[in-house]
Amino acid sequence: MRTHRDKFEVEVLTAQDNAELLIKQAVEFKPNVVVIGNQELYHKVADALEPFDIKVYCGAGSVASVVEMESIDIVLTAIVGYAGLIPTIRAIKAGKHIALANKETLVVAGDLVTQLAEQFKVFIIPVDSEHSAIFQCLAGEEFNKIEKIILTASGGPFRGKDVNYLKTVTKEQALKHPKWNMGAKITIDSATLMNKGLEVIEAKWLFNLSPEQIEVVVHPQSVIHSMVQFQDGSIKAQLGLPDMKLPIQYALSYPHRLHSPLPRYDFVAHGELTFEKPDMHTFRNLALAYHAMNKGGNTPCVLNAANEIAVQYFLENKISFLGISDLIERCIEKQTYIAHPTLDDYIATDKETRALARNLYSNIKSYIT
Ligand code: MN3
C-alpha cells in the first residue's frame, strides 16, 4: 500500500489484538472504517482515532459484516485459522473479490467456498506464496490441462531430523523458522509440516485438482515458490527471493504486474537450488493432511480444528511436538464422518472437534504427551 498509494485506497483495516499497529496503520492510511476484534480494546482504538474521522467498530460480528461495504472492491483475508471462514463467505456473497491469505478457509470448507465464488462471480486470488506461484504459472494457460503441481516446502527448522530428535524439541526451537518470519501458529505448522499439508488441500480447491496431482518437494532455499507440470511434460516455475510482499502485491494488482522495489534474485550469487523428498514418516502431519484430503467430507475440517487446538497446547507447553500429530490422529478417528457437509455441519464439526481435542487431552494426557 505504501509503495502504490496512487493505485489503492485502504477502505477498512481490521485486527484482533494488536491495537497499537492498527492505530498506527489507520493514522497512516486513513481508512473509512477500523475494526478491532477484541472488544476490550475498543476504547483504546476509538480514542486514538477520534481526531481522524475514522469509524471504529469491534467484535467478530463487525469483522464479518464490514466486508460487505459497498465501497470495497477486494478483501484481503488474513485472519489466522477457522475464524477466517465466516468473514470470507460474507465477502464472497457481497460480490467482493478475495485475496486469500487465510488457507484454513479452503481447508475447512473448500467445496462450499469455491462453489460460492463461482455463483457470485468473484475471483479467489491466492496470497499464500506457493499458490500465488502456481496461479502466476497458470496465467495464459486457461485451455491447457495440468498434469500435476509441485508445491515446494522449506522443510522448516527440523528438516533432516528423526523422531528421537523431535521427542525433545521445545517451542522456542520450533518458533525459529529458517526462511520466513511469521506468526506463531503458522511457524509451528511449518515446523510440523502441517502448513504444507494445509496448502496441499488449499491447492486442491483453488486449482480443482485430484489428490494424485499434488506433489510436495522440499526445497530449502525457498527460491522456487512452486511449479506446474503440463500434459506435455513442460514445467513452469515462479521464482524470487522469499518475501510475502510480492504475492500480496500480485493478488491486489492481478492481472497486472506493478513495479516493486524488492531485491532481485541473483542466480550467480546464490548458485545452488536443491530438492528432497519430504519425510512423511517422521513429520506425520503431512501424511495426516493427505489422508484427510483423500477422505474428504468434513475430515479436513476435523484435521484443521484438531491442529488449531494441538498447536495452542504445544505453545502452552501442555503437549510435546510429536503429541501434536497424536492428538490430530485421535480426533480424526473419533469424530463422526459427514460425506457432504453443509455450512452448519462445518460449524458444528469445528466446535465438536475442539471439544473432543480438549477431552482427549485431559483423559489421555500420558498417551498424548
Ligand atoms: Mn505458504
Coordinates of C-alpha atoms and ligand atoms in Angstrom, one line a residue:
M1 CA 0.0 0.0 0.0
R2 CA 2.8 2.3 0.9
T3 CA 4.6 1.7 -2.4
H4 CA 1.5 2.3 -4.5
R5 CA -0.5 4.9 -2.7
D6 CA -1.7 6.3 -6.1
K7 CA -3.3 3.0 -7.1
F8 CA -5.0 1.7 -4.0
E9 CA -7.2 3.1 -1.2
V10 CA -7.5 1.3 2.1
E11 CA -11.2 1.4 3.0
V12 CA -11.2 -0.9 6.1
L13 CA -8.5 -2.2 8.4
T14 CA -9.1 -4.9 11.0
A15 CA -7.0 -6.5 13.7
Q16 CA -7.8 -8.9 16.6
D17 CA -5.5 -7.8 19.4
N18 CA -2.7 -5.6 18.0
A19 CA -4.4 -2.3 18.7
E20 CA -1.1 -0.3 18.5
L21 CA -0.3 -1.4 15.0
L22 CA -3.9 -1.0 13.9
I23 CA -3.9 2.6 15.2
K24 CA -0.6 3.3 13.6
Q25 CA -1.7 2.0 10.2
A26 CA -5.1 3.8 10.4
V27 CA -3.3 7.1 11.1
E28 CA -1.1 6.5 8.1
F29 CA -3.7 5.2 5.6
K30 CA -6.8 6.9 6.8
P31 CA -9.4 4.1 6.1
N32 CA -13.1 4.9 6.5
V33 CA -13.6 2.1 9.0
V34 CA -11.4 0.3 11.5
V35 CA -12.5 -2.9 13.4
I36 CA -10.8 -4.3 16.4
G37 CA -11.8 -7.9 17.0
N38 CA -11.1 -7.9 20.7
Q39 CA -13.9 -5.8 22.3
E40 CA -11.9 -4.9 25.3
L41 CA -9.6 -2.8 23.2
Y42 CA -12.4 -0.8 21.6
H43 CA -12.0 2.4 23.7
K44 CA -8.3 2.4 23.2
V45 CA -8.7 2.4 19.4
A46 CA -11.7 4.7 19.3
D47 CA -10.0 7.3 21.5
A48 CA -6.8 7.2 19.5
L49 CA -8.6 7.6 16.1
E50 CA -11.2 10.2 17.3
P51 CA -9.3 13.2 15.7
F52 CA -9.2 11.5 12.3
D53 CA -12.8 11.0 11.4
I54 CA -12.4 7.2 11.2
K55 CA -15.3 5.0 12.3
V56 CA -14.3 2.3 14.8
Y57 CA -16.2 -0.9 15.5
C58 CA -15.4 -4.0 17.5
G59 CA -16.1 -7.7 17.7
A60 CA -16.1 -10.7 15.4
G61 CA -19.6 -9.8 14.1
S62 CA -18.3 -6.4 12.9
V63 CA -15.3 -8.0 11.2
A64 CA -17.7 -10.3 9.3
S65 CA -20.1 -7.6 8.3
V66 CA -17.7 -4.8 7.4
V67 CA -16.5 -6.7 4.4
E68 CA -19.9 -6.1 2.8
M69 CA -19.4 -2.3 2.5
E70 CA -20.3 -1.1 -1.0
S71 CA -17.1 0.9 -1.4
I72 CA -14.9 -2.3 -1.2
D73 CA -13.6 -4.0 -4.4
I74 CA -11.3 -6.6 -2.9
V75 CA -10.9 -8.1 0.6
L76 CA -7.6 -9.4 1.7
T77 CA -8.5 -12.2 4.2
A78 CA -5.5 -12.7 6.5
I79 CA -7.2 -13.9 9.7
V80 CA -5.5 -16.9 11.1
G81 CA -7.3 -20.2 11.2
Y82 CA -11.0 -21.2 11.2
A83 CA -12.0 -17.7 12.3
G84 CA -11.4 -16.5 8.7
L85 CA -14.2 -18.7 7.3
I86 CA -17.3 -16.7 8.0
P87 CA -15.9 -13.2 7.0
T88 CA -14.7 -14.7 3.8
I89 CA -18.1 -16.2 3.0
R90 CA -19.8 -12.9 3.8
A91 CA -17.4 -11.1 1.5
I92 CA -18.0 -13.5 -1.4
K93 CA -21.7 -13.3 -1.0
A94 CA -21.4 -9.5 -1.2
G95 CA -19.6 -9.9 -4.5
K96 CA -16.1 -8.9 -3.4
H97 CA -13.0 -10.4 -4.9
I98 CA -10.9 -12.3 -2.4
A99 CA -7.2 -12.1 -1.9
L100 CA -6.8 -15.2 0.2
A101 CA -4.1 -15.4 2.8
N102 CA -6.3 -17.5 5.1
K103 CA -5.6 -21.0 3.9
E104 CA -7.8 -22.6 6.6
T105 CA -10.9 -21.2 4.9
L106 CA -10.4 -23.6 1.9
V107 CA -9.1 -26.5 4.1
V108 CA -12.3 -26.4 6.2
A109 CA -14.9 -25.7 3.6
G110 CA -13.2 -25.7 0.2
D111 CA -16.2 -27.2 -1.7
L112 CA -18.6 -24.6 -0.3
V113 CA -16.3 -21.6 -0.7
T114 CA -15.3 -22.3 -4.3
Q115 CA -18.9 -23.0 -5.2
L116 CA -20.0 -19.7 -3.7
A117 CA -17.2 -17.9 -5.6
E118 CA -18.5 -19.3 -8.8
Q119 CA -22.0 -18.4 -8.0
F120 CA -21.2 -14.8 -7.0
K121 CA -18.7 -14.4 -9.8
V122 CA -15.8 -13.4 -7.7
F123 CA -12.1 -14.3 -8.0
I124 CA -10.3 -16.1 -5.2
I125 CA -6.7 -14.9 -5.8
P126 CA -4.2 -16.8 -3.7
V127 CA -1.8 -14.8 -1.4
D128 CA -0.1 -17.9 0.0
S129 CA 3.3 -17.8 -1.8
E130 CA 3.1 -21.3 -3.2
H131 CA -0.4 -20.9 -4.6
S132 CA 0.5 -17.4 -5.9
A133 CA 3.4 -19.1 -7.8
I134 CA 1.0 -21.7 -9.3
F135 CA -1.5 -19.0 -10.1
Q136 CA 1.2 -17.0 -11.9
C137 CA 2.4 -20.1 -13.8
L138 CA -1.2 -20.7 -15.0
A139 CA -1.5 -17.2 -16.5
G140 CA -2.2 -17.7 -20.2
E141 CA -2.7 -21.4 -19.8
E142 CA -6.6 -21.4 -19.4
F143 CA -7.1 -24.1 -22.1
N144 CA -4.2 -26.4 -21.0
K145 CA -4.5 -29.4 -18.8
I146 CA -2.4 -29.5 -15.6
E147 CA -0.7 -32.9 -15.2
K148 CA 0.4 -32.1 -11.7
I149 CA 1.6 -29.3 -9.4
I150 CA 4.7 -29.3 -7.3
L151 CA 4.4 -27.4 -4.1
T152 CA 7.8 -26.5 -2.6
A153 CA 8.4 -26.7 1.1
S154 CA 11.3 -25.2 3.0
G155 CA 11.3 -28.2 5.3
G156 CA 11.2 -26.0 8.4
P157 CA 13.7 -25.8 11.3
F158 CA 13.7 -29.6 11.8
R159 CA 14.4 -30.7 8.3
G160 CA 16.5 -33.9 8.3
K161 CA 15.8 -34.7 11.9
D162 CA 14.5 -38.0 13.2
V163 CA 11.8 -39.0 15.7
N164 CA 14.3 -39.3 18.5
Y165 CA 15.4 -35.7 18.0
L166 CA 11.8 -34.5 17.7
K167 CA 10.8 -36.1 21.0
T168 CA 12.7 -33.4 22.9
V169 CA 12.2 -30.2 20.8
T170 CA 10.9 -27.1 22.6
K171 CA 8.5 -24.4 21.4
E172 CA 11.4 -22.0 21.3
Q173 CA 13.2 -24.3 18.8
A174 CA 10.0 -24.7 16.8
L175 CA 9.4 -21.0 16.6
K176 CA 12.7 -20.3 14.8
H177 CA 11.9 -20.6 11.1
P178 CA 14.9 -20.6 8.8
K179 CA 13.3 -18.6 6.0
W180 CA 10.1 -16.8 6.8
N181 CA 9.3 -14.6 9.8
M182 CA 5.6 -15.3 10.5
G183 CA 3.0 -15.6 13.4
A184 CA 3.3 -18.3 16.0
K185 CA 0.6 -20.6 14.6
I186 CA 1.9 -20.8 11.0
T187 CA 5.5 -21.1 12.3
I188 CA 4.6 -24.2 14.3
D189 CA 2.6 -25.5 11.4
S190 CA 5.8 -25.1 9.2
A191 CA 7.9 -27.0 11.7
T192 CA 5.4 -29.9 11.8
L193 CA 4.8 -29.7 8.0
M194 CA 1.1 -29.3 8.7
N195 CA 1.4 -25.9 6.9
K196 CA 2.3 -27.9 3.8
G197 CA -0.5 -30.3 4.4
L198 CA -3.0 -27.4 4.7
E199 CA -1.5 -26.0 1.5
V200 CA -2.0 -29.3 -0.4
I201 CA -5.7 -29.2 0.5
E202 CA -5.8 -25.4 -0.3
A203 CA -4.3 -26.2 -3.8
K204 CA -6.8 -29.0 -4.4
W205 CA -9.7 -26.4 -4.2
L206 CA -8.0 -23.4 -5.7
F207 CA -6.9 -25.3 -8.9
N208 CA -9.6 -28.0 -9.0
L209 CA -7.1 -30.9 -8.7
S210 CA -7.3 -34.5 -7.7
P211 CA -5.1 -35.6 -4.7
E212 CA -2.7 -37.5 -7.1
Q213 CA -2.0 -34.3 -8.9
I214 CA -0.4 -32.6 -5.9
E215 CA 3.2 -33.3 -5.0
V216 CA 5.3 -31.8 -2.3
V217 CA 9.1 -31.3 -2.7
V218 CA 11.4 -29.9 -0.1
H219 CA 13.4 -27.0 -1.4
P220 CA 15.3 -25.4 1.5
Q221 CA 16.3 -22.3 -0.4
S222 CA 12.7 -21.2 -0.9
V223 CA 13.5 -19.5 -4.2
I224 CA 11.2 -21.6 -6.4
H225 CA 7.8 -20.9 -4.8
S226 CA 6.1 -23.7 -6.6
M227 CA 5.7 -25.3 -10.1
V228 CA 3.1 -26.6 -12.6
Q229 CA 3.7 -29.5 -14.9
F230 CA 1.5 -29.6 -18.0
Q231 CA 0.5 -32.6 -20.1
D232 CA 3.3 -32.2 -22.5
G233 CA 5.8 -32.6 -19.6
S234 CA 6.8 -28.9 -19.6
I235 CA 7.2 -27.5 -16.1
K236 CA 6.8 -23.8 -15.3
A237 CA 8.1 -22.4 -12.0
Q238 CA 7.8 -19.0 -10.4
L239 CA 11.0 -17.8 -8.6
G240 CA 12.1 -14.9 -6.4
L241 CA 13.6 -14.1 -3.1
P242 CA 11.3 -15.1 -0.2
D243 CA 9.2 -12.0 0.6
M244 CA 5.4 -12.0 1.1
K245 CA 5.1 -8.5 -0.3
L246 CA 5.3 -9.9 -3.8
P247 CA 2.4 -12.4 -3.6
I248 CA 0.3 -9.8 -1.8
Q249 CA 1.0 -7.2 -4.4
Y250 CA 0.3 -9.6 -7.3
A251 CA -3.1 -10.5 -5.7
L252 CA -4.0 -6.9 -5.5
S253 CA -2.8 -5.8 -8.9
Y254 CA -3.9 -9.0 -10.8
P255 CA -3.9 -9.4 -13.8
H256 CA -1.3 -6.6 -14.0
R257 CA 2.1 -6.5 -12.5
L258 CA 3.3 -3.4 -10.8
H259 CA 6.9 -2.2 -10.1
S260 CA 8.3 -3.5 -6.8
P261 CA 11.4 -2.2 -5.0
L262 CA 12.2 -5.6 -3.5
P263 CA 15.7 -7.1 -4.0
R264 CA 16.1 -9.2 -7.2
Y265 CA 17.2 -12.9 -7.2
D266 CA 20.8 -13.3 -8.4
F267 CA 21.4 -16.8 -9.9
V268 CA 25.2 -16.5 -9.7
A269 CA 25.3 -15.1 -6.1
H270 CA 23.1 -18.0 -4.8
G271 CA 24.0 -20.7 -7.3
E272 CA 22.5 -23.7 -5.7
L273 CA 18.9 -24.8 -5.7
T274 CA 18.3 -28.3 -4.1
F275 CA 15.4 -30.6 -3.8
E276 CA 14.5 -33.5 -1.4
K277 CA 11.6 -35.9 -0.8
P278 CA 9.5 -34.8 2.3
D279 CA 9.9 -37.2 5.3
M280 CA 6.2 -38.0 5.9
H281 CA 7.1 -40.9 8.2
T282 CA 8.7 -38.5 10.7
F283 CA 6.5 -35.5 10.0
R284 CA 3.2 -37.3 10.3
N285 CA 1.1 -34.2 10.0
L286 CA 1.7 -34.0 6.2
A287 CA 0.6 -37.7 5.9
L288 CA -2.5 -36.9 8.0
A289 CA -3.4 -34.0 5.8
Y290 CA -3.2 -36.2 2.7
H291 CA -5.3 -38.7 4.5
A292 CA -7.9 -36.1 5.3
M293 CA -7.9 -34.8 1.8
N294 CA -8.4 -38.3 0.4
K295 CA -11.2 -39.0 2.8
G296 CA -12.9 -35.6 2.1
G297 CA -16.2 -34.6 3.6
N298 CA -15.8 -33.0 7.0
T299 CA -12.4 -34.7 7.7
P300 CA -10.2 -31.7 6.6
C301 CA -12.4 -29.6 8.9
V302 CA -11.6 -32.1 11.8
L303 CA -7.9 -32.0 10.9
N304 CA -7.8 -28.2 11.0
A305 CA -9.7 -27.8 14.3
A306 CA -7.7 -30.5 16.0
N307 CA -4.5 -28.9 14.7
E308 CA -5.5 -25.5 16.0
I309 CA -6.1 -26.9 19.5
A310 CA -2.9 -29.1 19.3
V311 CA -0.7 -26.1 18.3
Q312 CA -2.3 -24.0 21.1
Y313 CA -1.5 -26.8 23.6
F314 CA 2.1 -27.1 22.3
L315 CA 2.6 -23.3 22.6
E316 CA 1.3 -23.6 26.2
N317 CA 3.8 -26.4 26.9
K318 CA 0.9 -28.8 27.5
I319 CA 1.8 -31.4 24.8
S320 CA 5.0 -32.4 23.1
F321 CA 5.9 -31.7 19.5
L322 CA 5.1 -35.3 18.5
G323 CA 1.9 -35.1 20.6
I324 CA 0.5 -32.7 18.0
S325 CA 0.2 -35.5 15.4
D326 CA -1.1 -37.9 18.1
L327 CA -3.9 -35.6 19.1
I328 CA -4.9 -34.8 15.5
E329 CA -4.9 -38.5 14.5
R330 CA -7.1 -39.4 17.5
C331 CA -9.6 -36.7 16.6
I332 CA -9.9 -37.9 13.0
E333 CA -10.5 -41.5 14.3
K334 CA -13.2 -40.4 16.8
Q335 CA -15.1 -37.6 15.0
T336 CA -18.3 -38.6 13.1
Y337 CA -17.7 -38.5 9.3
I338 CA -20.1 -36.5 7.2
A339 CA -19.7 -37.1 3.4
H340 CA -21.5 -33.9 2.1
P341 CA -21.4 -31.3 4.9
T342 CA -23.4 -28.1 4.8
L343 CA -22.0 -24.8 6.3
D344 CA -23.9 -25.7 9.5
D345 CA -22.2 -29.1 9.5
Y346 CA -18.8 -27.5 9.2
I347 CA -19.5 -25.1 12.0
A348 CA -20.7 -28.0 14.2
T349 CA -17.7 -30.2 13.2
D350 CA -15.3 -27.4 14.1
K351 CA -16.9 -26.9 17.5
E352 CA -17.2 -30.6 18.3
T353 CA -13.6 -31.4 17.3
R354 CA -12.3 -28.6 19.5
A355 CA -14.2 -30.1 22.5
L356 CA -13.1 -33.6 21.6
A357 CA -9.5 -32.5 21.4
R358 CA -9.7 -30.9 24.9
N359 CA -11.3 -34.0 26.3
L360 CA -8.8 -36.3 24.7
Y361 CA -6.1 -34.2 26.2
S362 CA -7.4 -34.3 29.7
N363 CA -8.3 -38.0 29.6
I364 CA -5.2 -39.5 27.9
K365 CA -2.5 -37.0 28.7
S366 CA 0.1 -39.7 29.1
Y367 CA -0.5 -41.0 25.6
I368 CA -0.6 -37.6 24.0
T369 CA 2.4 -36.1 25.8
Ligands
MN3_1 MN 2.8 -20.9 2.1

